Short mmCIF file of C-alpha atoms and ligand atoms in Angstrom, two decimals:
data_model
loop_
_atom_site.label_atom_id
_atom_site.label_comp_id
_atom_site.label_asym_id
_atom_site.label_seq_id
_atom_site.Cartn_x
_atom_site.Cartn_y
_atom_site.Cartn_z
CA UNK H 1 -6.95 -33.65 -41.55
CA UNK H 2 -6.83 -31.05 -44.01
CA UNK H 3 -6.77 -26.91 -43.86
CA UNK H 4 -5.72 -23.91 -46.21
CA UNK H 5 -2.24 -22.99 -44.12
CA UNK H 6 -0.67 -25.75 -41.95
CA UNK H 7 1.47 -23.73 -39.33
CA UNK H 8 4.22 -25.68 -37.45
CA UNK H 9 4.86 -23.80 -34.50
CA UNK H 10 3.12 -22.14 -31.49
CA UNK H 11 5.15 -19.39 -30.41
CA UNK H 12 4.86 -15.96 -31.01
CA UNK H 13 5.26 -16.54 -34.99
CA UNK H 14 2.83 -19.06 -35.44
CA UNK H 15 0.34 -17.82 -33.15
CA UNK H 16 0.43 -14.27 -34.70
CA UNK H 17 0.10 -15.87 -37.89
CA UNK H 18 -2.89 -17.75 -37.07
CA UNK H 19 -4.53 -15.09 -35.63
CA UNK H 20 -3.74 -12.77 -38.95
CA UNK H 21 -5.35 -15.51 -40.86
CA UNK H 22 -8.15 -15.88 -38.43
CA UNK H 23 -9.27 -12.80 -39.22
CA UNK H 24 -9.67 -12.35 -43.25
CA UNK H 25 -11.21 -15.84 -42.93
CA UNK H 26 -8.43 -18.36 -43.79
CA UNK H 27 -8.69 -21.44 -42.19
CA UNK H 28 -5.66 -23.21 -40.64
CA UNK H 29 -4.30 -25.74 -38.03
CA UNK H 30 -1.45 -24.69 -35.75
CA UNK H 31 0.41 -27.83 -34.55
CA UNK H 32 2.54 -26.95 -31.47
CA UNK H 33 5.27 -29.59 -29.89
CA UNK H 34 5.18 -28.66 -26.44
CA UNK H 35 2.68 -28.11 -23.62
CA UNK H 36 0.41 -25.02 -23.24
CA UNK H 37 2.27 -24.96 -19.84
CA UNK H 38 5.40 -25.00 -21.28
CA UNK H 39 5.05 -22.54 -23.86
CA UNK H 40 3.51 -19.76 -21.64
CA UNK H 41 6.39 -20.31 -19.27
CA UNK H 42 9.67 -20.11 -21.43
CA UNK H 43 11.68 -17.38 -20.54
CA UNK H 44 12.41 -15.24 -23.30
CA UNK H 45 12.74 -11.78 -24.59
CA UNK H 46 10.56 -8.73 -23.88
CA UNK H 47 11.66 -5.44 -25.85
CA UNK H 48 9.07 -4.98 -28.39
CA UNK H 49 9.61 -2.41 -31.41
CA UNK H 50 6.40 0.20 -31.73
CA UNK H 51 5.54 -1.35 -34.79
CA UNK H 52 5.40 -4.67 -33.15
CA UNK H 53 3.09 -3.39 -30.18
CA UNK H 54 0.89 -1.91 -33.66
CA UNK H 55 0.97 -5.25 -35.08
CA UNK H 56 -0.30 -7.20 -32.10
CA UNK H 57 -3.03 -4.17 -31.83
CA UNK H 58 -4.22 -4.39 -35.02
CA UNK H 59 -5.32 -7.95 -34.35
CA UNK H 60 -7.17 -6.68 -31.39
CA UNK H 61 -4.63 -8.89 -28.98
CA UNK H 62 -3.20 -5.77 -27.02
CA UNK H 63 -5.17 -5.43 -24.26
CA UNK H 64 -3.39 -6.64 -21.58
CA UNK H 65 -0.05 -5.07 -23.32
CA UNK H 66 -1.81 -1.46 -23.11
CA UNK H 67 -2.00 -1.75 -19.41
CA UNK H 68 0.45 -4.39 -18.39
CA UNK H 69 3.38 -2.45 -20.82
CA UNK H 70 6.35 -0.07 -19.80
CA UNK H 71 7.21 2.13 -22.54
CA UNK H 72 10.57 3.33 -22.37
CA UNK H 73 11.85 6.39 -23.98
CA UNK H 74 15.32 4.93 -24.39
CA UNK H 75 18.37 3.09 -23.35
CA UNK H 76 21.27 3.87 -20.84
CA UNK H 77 25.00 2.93 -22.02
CA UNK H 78 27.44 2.73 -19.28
CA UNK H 79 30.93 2.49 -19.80
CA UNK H 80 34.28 3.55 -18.74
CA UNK H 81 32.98 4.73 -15.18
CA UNK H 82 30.22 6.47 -16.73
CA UNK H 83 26.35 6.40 -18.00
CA UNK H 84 24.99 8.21 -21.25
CA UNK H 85 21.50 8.05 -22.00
CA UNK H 86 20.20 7.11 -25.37
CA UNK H 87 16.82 9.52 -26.04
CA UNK H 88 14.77 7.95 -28.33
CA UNK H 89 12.10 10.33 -29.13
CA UNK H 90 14.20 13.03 -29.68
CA UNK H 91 16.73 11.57 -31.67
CA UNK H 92 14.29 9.14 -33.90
CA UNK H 93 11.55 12.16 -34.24
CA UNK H 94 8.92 10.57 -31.26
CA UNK H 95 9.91 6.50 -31.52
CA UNK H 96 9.54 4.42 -28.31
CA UNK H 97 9.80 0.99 -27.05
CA UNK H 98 7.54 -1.01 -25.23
CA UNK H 99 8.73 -3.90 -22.26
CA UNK H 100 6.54 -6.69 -22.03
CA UNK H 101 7.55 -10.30 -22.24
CA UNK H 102 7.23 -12.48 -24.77
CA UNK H 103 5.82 -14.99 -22.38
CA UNK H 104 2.75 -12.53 -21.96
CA UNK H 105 2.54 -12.05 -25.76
CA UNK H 106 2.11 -16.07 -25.52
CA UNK H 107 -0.13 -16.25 -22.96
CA UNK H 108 -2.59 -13.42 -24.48
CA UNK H 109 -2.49 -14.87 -28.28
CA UNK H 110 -3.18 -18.38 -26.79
CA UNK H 111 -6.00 -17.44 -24.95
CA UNK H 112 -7.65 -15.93 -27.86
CA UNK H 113 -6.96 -18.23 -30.16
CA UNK H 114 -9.02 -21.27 -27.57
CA UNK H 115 -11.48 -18.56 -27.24
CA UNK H 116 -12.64 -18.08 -30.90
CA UNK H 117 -9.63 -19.06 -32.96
CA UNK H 118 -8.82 -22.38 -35.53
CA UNK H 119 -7.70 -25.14 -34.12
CA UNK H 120 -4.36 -25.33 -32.25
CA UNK H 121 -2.86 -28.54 -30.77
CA UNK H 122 -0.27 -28.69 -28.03
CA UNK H 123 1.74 -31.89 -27.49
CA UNK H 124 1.75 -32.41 -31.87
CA UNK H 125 5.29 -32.84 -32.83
CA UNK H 126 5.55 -31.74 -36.64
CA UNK H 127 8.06 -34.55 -38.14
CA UNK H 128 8.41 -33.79 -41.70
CA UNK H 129 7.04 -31.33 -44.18
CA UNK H 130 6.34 -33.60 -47.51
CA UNK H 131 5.84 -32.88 -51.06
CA UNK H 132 6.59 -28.83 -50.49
CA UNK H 133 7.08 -28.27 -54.46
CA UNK H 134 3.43 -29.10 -55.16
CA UNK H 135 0.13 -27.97 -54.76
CA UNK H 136 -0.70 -30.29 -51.78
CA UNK H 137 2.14 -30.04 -49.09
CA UNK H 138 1.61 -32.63 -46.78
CA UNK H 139 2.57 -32.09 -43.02
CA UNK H 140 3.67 -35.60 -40.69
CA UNK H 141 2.91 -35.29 -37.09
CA UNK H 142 2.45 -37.24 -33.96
CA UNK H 143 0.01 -36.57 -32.08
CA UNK H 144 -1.78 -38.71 -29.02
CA UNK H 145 0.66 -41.59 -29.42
CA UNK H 146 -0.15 -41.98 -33.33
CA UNK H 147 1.49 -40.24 -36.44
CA UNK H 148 -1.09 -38.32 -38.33
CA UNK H 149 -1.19 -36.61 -42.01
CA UNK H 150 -2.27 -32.49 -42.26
CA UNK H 151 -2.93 -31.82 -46.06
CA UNK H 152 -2.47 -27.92 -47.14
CA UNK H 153 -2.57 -25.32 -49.60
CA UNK H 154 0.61 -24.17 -47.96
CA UNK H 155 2.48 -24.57 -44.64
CA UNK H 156 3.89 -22.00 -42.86
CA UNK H 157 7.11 -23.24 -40.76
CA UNK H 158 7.14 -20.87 -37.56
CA UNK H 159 8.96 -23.77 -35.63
CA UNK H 160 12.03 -21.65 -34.31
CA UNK H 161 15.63 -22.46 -34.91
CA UNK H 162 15.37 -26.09 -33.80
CA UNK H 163 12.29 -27.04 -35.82
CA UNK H 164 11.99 -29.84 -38.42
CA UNK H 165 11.01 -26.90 -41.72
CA UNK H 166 13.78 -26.15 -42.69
CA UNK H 167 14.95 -29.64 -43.73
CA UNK H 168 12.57 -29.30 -46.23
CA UNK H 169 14.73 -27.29 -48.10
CA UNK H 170 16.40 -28.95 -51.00
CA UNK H 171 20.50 -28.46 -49.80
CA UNK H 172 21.34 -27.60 -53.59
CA UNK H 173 18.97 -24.46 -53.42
CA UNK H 174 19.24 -22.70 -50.28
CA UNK H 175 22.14 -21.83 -47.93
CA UNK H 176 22.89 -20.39 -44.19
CA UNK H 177 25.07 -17.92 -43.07
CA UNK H 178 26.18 -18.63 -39.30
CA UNK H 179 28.27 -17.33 -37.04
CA UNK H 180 29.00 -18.45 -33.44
CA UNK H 181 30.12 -15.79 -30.69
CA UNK H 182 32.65 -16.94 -28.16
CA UNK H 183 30.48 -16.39 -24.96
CA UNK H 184 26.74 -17.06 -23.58
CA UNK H 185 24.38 -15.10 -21.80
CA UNK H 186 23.34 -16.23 -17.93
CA UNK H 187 20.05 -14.90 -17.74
CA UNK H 188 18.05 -14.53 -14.33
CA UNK H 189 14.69 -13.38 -13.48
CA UNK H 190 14.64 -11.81 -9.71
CA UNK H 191 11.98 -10.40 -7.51
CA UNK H 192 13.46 -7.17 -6.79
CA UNK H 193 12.22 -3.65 -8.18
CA UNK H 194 14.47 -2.53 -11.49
CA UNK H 195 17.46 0.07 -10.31
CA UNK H 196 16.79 2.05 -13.33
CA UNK H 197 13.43 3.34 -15.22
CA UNK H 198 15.23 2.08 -18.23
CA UNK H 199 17.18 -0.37 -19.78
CA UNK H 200 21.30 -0.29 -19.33
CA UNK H 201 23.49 -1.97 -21.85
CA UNK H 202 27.09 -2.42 -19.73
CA UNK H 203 30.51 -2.43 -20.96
CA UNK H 204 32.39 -3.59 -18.40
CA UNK H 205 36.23 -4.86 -18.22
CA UNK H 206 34.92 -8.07 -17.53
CA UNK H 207 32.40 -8.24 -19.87
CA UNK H 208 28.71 -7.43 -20.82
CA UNK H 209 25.65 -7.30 -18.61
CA UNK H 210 22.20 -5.86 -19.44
CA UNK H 211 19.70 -4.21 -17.05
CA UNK H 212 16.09 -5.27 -18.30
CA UNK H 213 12.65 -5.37 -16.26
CA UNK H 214 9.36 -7.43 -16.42
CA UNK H 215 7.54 -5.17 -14.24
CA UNK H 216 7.72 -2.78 -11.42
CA UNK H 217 8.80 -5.55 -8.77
CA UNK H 218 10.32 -8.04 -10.82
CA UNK H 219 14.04 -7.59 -12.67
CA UNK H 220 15.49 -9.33 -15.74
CA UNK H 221 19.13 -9.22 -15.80
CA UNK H 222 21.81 -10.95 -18.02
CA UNK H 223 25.78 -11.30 -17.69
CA UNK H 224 28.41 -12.62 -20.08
CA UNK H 225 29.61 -15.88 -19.35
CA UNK H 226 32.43 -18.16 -21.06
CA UNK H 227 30.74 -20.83 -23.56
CA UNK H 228 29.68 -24.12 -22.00
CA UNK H 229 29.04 -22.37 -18.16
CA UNK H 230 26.21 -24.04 -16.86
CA UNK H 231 23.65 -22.05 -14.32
CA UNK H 232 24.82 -23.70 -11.08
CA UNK H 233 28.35 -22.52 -12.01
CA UNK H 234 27.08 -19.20 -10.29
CA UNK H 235 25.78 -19.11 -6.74
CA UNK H 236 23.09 -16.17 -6.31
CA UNK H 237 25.97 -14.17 -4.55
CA UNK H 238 28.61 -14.35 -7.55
CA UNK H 239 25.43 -13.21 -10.04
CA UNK H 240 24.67 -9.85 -7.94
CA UNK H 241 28.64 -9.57 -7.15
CA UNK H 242 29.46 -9.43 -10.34
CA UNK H 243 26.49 -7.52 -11.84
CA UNK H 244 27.31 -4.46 -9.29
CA UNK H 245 31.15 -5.03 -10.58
CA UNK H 246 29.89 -4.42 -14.08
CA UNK H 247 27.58 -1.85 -13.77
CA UNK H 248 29.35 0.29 -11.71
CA UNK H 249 29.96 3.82 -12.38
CA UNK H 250 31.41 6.74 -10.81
CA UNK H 251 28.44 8.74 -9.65
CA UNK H 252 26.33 7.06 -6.47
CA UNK H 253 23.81 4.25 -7.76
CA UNK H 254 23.34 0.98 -6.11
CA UNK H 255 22.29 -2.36 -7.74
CA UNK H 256 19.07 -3.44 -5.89
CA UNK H 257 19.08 -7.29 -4.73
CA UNK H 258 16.46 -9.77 -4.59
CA UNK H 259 15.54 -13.57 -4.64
CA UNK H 260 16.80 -15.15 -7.95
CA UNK H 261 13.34 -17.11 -9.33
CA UNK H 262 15.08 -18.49 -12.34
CA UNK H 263 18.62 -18.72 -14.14
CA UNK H 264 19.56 -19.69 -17.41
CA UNK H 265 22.28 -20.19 -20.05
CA UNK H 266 22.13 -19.11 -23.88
CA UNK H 267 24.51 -18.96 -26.20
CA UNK H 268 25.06 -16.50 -28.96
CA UNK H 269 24.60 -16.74 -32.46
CA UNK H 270 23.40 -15.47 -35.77
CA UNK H 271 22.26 -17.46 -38.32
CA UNK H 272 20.63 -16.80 -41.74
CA UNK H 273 18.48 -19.09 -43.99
CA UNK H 274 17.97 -18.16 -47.55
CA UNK H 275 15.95 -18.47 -49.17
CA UNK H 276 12.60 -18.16 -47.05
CA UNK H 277 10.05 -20.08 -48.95
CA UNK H 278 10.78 -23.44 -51.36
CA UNK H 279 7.29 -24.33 -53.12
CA UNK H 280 4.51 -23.54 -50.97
CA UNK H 281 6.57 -23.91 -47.42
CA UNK H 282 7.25 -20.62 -46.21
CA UNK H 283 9.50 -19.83 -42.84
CA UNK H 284 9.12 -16.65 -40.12
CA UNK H 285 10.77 -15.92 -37.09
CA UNK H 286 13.35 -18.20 -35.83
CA UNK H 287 12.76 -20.69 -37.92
CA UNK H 288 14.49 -18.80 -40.86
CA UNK H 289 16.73 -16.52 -38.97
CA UNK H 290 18.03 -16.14 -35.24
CA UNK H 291 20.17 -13.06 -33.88
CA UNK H 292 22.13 -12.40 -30.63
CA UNK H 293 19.62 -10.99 -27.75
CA UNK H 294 21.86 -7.94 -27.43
CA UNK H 295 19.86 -5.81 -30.42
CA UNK H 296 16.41 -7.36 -28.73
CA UNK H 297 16.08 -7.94 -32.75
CA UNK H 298 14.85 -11.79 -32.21
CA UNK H 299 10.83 -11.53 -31.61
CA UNK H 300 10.58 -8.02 -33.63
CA UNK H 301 11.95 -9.64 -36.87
CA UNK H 302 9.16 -12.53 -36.07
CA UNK H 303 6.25 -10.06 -36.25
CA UNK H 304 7.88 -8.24 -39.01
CA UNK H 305 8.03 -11.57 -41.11
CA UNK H 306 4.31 -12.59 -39.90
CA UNK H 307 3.19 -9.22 -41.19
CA UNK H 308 4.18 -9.44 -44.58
CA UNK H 309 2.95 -13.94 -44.64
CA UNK H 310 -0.32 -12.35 -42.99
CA UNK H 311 -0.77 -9.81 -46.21
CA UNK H 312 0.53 -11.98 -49.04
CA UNK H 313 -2.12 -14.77 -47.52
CA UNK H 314 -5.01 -12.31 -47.28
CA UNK H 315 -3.37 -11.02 -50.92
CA UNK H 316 -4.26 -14.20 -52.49
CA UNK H 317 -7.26 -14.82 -50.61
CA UNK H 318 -8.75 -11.68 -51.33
CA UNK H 319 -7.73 -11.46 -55.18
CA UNK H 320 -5.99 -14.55 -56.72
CA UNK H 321 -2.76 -13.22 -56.50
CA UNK H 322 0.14 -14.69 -55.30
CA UNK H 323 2.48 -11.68 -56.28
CA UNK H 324 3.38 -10.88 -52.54
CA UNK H 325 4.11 -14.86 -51.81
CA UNK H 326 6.27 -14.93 -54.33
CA UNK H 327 8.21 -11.90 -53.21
CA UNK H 328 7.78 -12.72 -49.50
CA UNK H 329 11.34 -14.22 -49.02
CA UNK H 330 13.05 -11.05 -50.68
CA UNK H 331 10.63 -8.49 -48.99
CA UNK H 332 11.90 -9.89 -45.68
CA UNK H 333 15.21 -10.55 -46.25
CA UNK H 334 16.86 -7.15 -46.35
CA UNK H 335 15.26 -5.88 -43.07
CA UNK H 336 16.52 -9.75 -41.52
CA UNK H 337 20.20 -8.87 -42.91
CA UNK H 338 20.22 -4.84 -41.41
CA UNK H 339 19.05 -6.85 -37.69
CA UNK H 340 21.61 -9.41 -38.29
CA UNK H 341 23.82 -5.70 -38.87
CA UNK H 342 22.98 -4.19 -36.00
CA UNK H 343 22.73 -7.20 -33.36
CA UNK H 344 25.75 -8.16 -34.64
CA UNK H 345 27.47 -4.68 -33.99
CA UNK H 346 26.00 -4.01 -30.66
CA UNK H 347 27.08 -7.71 -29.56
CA UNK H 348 30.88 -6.75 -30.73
CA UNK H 349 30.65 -2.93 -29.45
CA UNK H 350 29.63 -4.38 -25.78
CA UNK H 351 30.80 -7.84 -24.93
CA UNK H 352 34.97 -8.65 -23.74
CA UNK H 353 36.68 -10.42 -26.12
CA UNK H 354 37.58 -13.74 -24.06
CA UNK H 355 41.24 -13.79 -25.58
CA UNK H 356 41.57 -10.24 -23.89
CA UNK H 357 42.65 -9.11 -27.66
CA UNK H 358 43.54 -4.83 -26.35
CA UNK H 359 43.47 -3.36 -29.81
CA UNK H 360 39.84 -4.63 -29.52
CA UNK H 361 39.05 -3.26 -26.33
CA UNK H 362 40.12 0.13 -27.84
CA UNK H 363 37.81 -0.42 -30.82
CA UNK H 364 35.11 -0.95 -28.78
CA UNK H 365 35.97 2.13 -26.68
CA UNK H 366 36.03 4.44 -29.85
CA UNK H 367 33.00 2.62 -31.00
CA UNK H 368 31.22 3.76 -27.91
CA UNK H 369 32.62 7.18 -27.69
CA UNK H 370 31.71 8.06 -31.21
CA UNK H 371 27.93 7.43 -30.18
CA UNK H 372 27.64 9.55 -27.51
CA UNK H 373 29.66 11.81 -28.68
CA UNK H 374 28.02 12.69 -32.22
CA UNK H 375 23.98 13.37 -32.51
CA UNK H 376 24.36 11.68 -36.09
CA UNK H 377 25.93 8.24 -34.33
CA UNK H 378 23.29 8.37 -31.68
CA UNK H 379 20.18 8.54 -33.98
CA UNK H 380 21.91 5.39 -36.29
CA UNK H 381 21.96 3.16 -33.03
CA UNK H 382 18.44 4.89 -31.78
CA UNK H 383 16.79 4.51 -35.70
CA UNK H 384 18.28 0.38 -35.26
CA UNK H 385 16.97 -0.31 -31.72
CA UNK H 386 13.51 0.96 -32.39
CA UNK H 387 13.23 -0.61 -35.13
CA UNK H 388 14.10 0.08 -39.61
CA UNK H 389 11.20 0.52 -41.78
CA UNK H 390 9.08 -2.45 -42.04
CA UNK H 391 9.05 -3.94 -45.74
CA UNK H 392 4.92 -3.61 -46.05
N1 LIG N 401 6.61 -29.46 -34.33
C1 LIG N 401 5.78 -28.56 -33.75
N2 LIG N 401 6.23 -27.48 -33.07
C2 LIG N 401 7.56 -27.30 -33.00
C3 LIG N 401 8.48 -28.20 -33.59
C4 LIG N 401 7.95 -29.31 -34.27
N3 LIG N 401 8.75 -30.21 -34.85
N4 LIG N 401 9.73 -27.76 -33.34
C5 LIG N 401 9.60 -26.63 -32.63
N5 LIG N 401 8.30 -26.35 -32.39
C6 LIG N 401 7.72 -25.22 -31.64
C7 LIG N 401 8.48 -24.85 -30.38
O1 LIG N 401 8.09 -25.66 -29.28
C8 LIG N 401 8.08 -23.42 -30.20
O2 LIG N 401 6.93 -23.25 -29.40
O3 LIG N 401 7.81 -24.06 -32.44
C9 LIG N 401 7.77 -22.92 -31.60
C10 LIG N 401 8.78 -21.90 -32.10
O4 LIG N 401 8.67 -20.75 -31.30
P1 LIG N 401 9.89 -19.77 -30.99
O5 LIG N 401 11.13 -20.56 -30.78
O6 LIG N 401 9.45 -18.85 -29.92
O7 LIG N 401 10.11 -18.99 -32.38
P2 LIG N 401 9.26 -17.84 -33.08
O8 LIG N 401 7.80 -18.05 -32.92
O9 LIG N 401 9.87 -17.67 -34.41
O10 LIG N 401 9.55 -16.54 -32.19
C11 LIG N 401 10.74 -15.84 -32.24
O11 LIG N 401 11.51 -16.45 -30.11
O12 LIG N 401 13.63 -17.32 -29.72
C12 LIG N 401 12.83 -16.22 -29.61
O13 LIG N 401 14.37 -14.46 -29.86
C13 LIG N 401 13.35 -15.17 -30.44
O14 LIG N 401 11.94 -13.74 -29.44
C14 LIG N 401 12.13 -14.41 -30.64
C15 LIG N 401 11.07 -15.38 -30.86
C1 LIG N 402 14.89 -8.67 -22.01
O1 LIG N 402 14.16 -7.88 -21.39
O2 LIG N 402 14.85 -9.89 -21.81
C2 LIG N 402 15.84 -8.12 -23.01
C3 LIG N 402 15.82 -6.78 -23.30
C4 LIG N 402 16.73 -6.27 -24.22
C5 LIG N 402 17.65 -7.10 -24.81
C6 LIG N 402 17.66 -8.45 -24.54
C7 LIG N 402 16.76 -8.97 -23.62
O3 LIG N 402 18.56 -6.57 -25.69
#
């Protein structure tokens, strides 16, 4: 086989790139590991950034987001006994954010790309990207029970943070930046109507917990566990127990329970990959960089990174010029390190420390206070959440 961009990875990265691609005419092949199934049912994020909701409109796959979407005009912070509400219009000059799972985003640029799209194959396990430094990257891949060859102009390495791209990079050339957080996330989808119109971001003496929605009957909520807990550590009644513990403030307001249809453990970390492209293999989205969930950074910086592959591809289609390819890695980098900032910042502002560390606590405390306390601290956190300039 043989196509213009080889894309390794079907999730929301390669499937947005392929669709970008799609439509200035540039052929490609997106080879995906796992199921269709299995792909449109992985629980993941669901906070999208306005320019994120304008990226996935501009390639016309919106449709069901415009309906199906809950756009929130900001965030709640509770802490100390009490709630303070973020207002993101006002304090960004008319920003919002849009709720709708990634899953959906999944579903809906599947679906169009079997409708009318370039070829996309579920169950092909990218194994090695070959030959990156020269003109004809080669990608290995099994694929019904044989190993098969894809021969590119360029691959595109969209294969998340446990994908096979990255090796590609020589060791002598590139380095990562990691850092691992000392607790997880237990995540758990319930069928029970949100307790709040928008999100809440907890503090409590126990730890974190987040407030977050799929739709008007179903609930996404998140605690923070110790490292290594495992889902069956918590029985249904500890989850809500604990939740209402957390998220409970002075005034009168009641958690809302429901069945728990999933649960899940993830744990926390940041991690940077520089540079972003080695020859003509070039990495978006998780692939290159992952962030804590506490920012709802991780899917945003994916589109942001497709955006600017999408233009330097149609660049060089379109005129010969590989000027933005070359400056792709730099171009994304900055706005990857200022999310790395800011999930990093509203991980450390929010979560206990598990050593109980009280000069900490107080930090955090003054950390908090200072936001809702001064416009100017407000509108920093508000300007972060919905999202920096994007670098094209
Ligand atoms: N060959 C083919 N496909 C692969 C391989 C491989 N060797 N390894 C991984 N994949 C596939 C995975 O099965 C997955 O579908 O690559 C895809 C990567 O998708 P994501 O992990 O969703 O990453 P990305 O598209 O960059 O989207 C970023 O995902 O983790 C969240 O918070 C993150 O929301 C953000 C989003
Ligand atoms: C979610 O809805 O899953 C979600 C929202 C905001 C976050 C993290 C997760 O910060």
């Amino acid at each position: 086989m043989r196509t213009t961009v080889g894309i390794i990875g079907g999730g929301p990265a390669g499937l947005l790139l392929a669709r970008l691609l799609h439509r200035v005419g540039i052929d490609c092949v997106v080879l995906e590991a796992r199921t269709r199934e299995y792909v449109e049912h992985r629980q993941r994020a669901g906070m999208l950034e306005q320019g994120t909701v304008d990226a996935l409109r501009a390639c016309g796959a919106a449709a069901r987001l415009e309906a199906e979407g809950l756009v929130h005009q900001g965030i709640e912070l509770r802490f100390a006994g009490e709630r303070h509400h973020i207002d993101f219009p006002v304090l960004t000059g008319g920003r919002t954010v849009t709720i709708y799972a990634q899953t959906e985003i999944v579903k809906d640029l599947v679906a169009l790309q079997l409708a009318d799209g370039p070829p996309l194959l579920f169950e092909a396990q990218a194994l090695a990207v070959e030959k990156p430094e020269s003109e004809q990257p080669v990608v290995r891949f099994l694929h019904e029970g044989r190993e098969q060859t894809l021969t590119c102009d360029w691959v595109a390495g969209c294969d998340g943070f446990h994908g096979i791209s990255r090796d590609a990079f020589p060791a002598a050339t590139s380095r990562t930046y990691a850092h691992d957080y000392p607790y997880s996330w237990l995540g758990v989808l319930a069928d029970v109507a949100p307790s709040c119109d928008e999100l809440i971001y907890a503090r409590g003496e126990n730890g974190f917990a987040l407030h977050s929605m799929r739709s008007p009957s179903v609930s996404r909520l998140y605690l923070q566990v110790p490292n290594g807990t495992e889902p069956d550590d918590w029985p249904d009644d500890r989850i809500w127990d604990e939740l209402a513990a957390r998220f409970a403030i002075d005034a009168d307001w009641t958690l809302g329970r429901g069945p728990i249809t999933a649960k899940s453990v993830t744990p926390m970390r940041s991690h940077v990959h520089e540079p972003m492209r080695h020859g003509r293999l070039l990495l978006a989205g998780d692939a290159a960089h992952i962030v804590p969930p506490t920012g709802a950074k991780g899917l945003n910086l994916a589109v942001s990174d497709v955006r600017v592959l999408g233009r330097a591809f149609a660049e060089l289609h379109r005129t010969g010029s590989e000027q933005l390819l070359d400056s792709y890695s730099e171009l994304c980098l900055d706005r990857v390190w200022q999310a790395t900032r800011f999930s990093y910042d509203m991980t450390r502002m929010l979560h206990a420390q598990p050593n109980g560390d009280a000069f900490e606590s107080r930090m955090q405390l003054a950390r908090l206070h200072r936001i809702t306390a001064s416009r100017h601290a407000a509108a920093e956190l508000a300007a972060n959440y919905t999202g920096l300039p994007l670098p094209l």
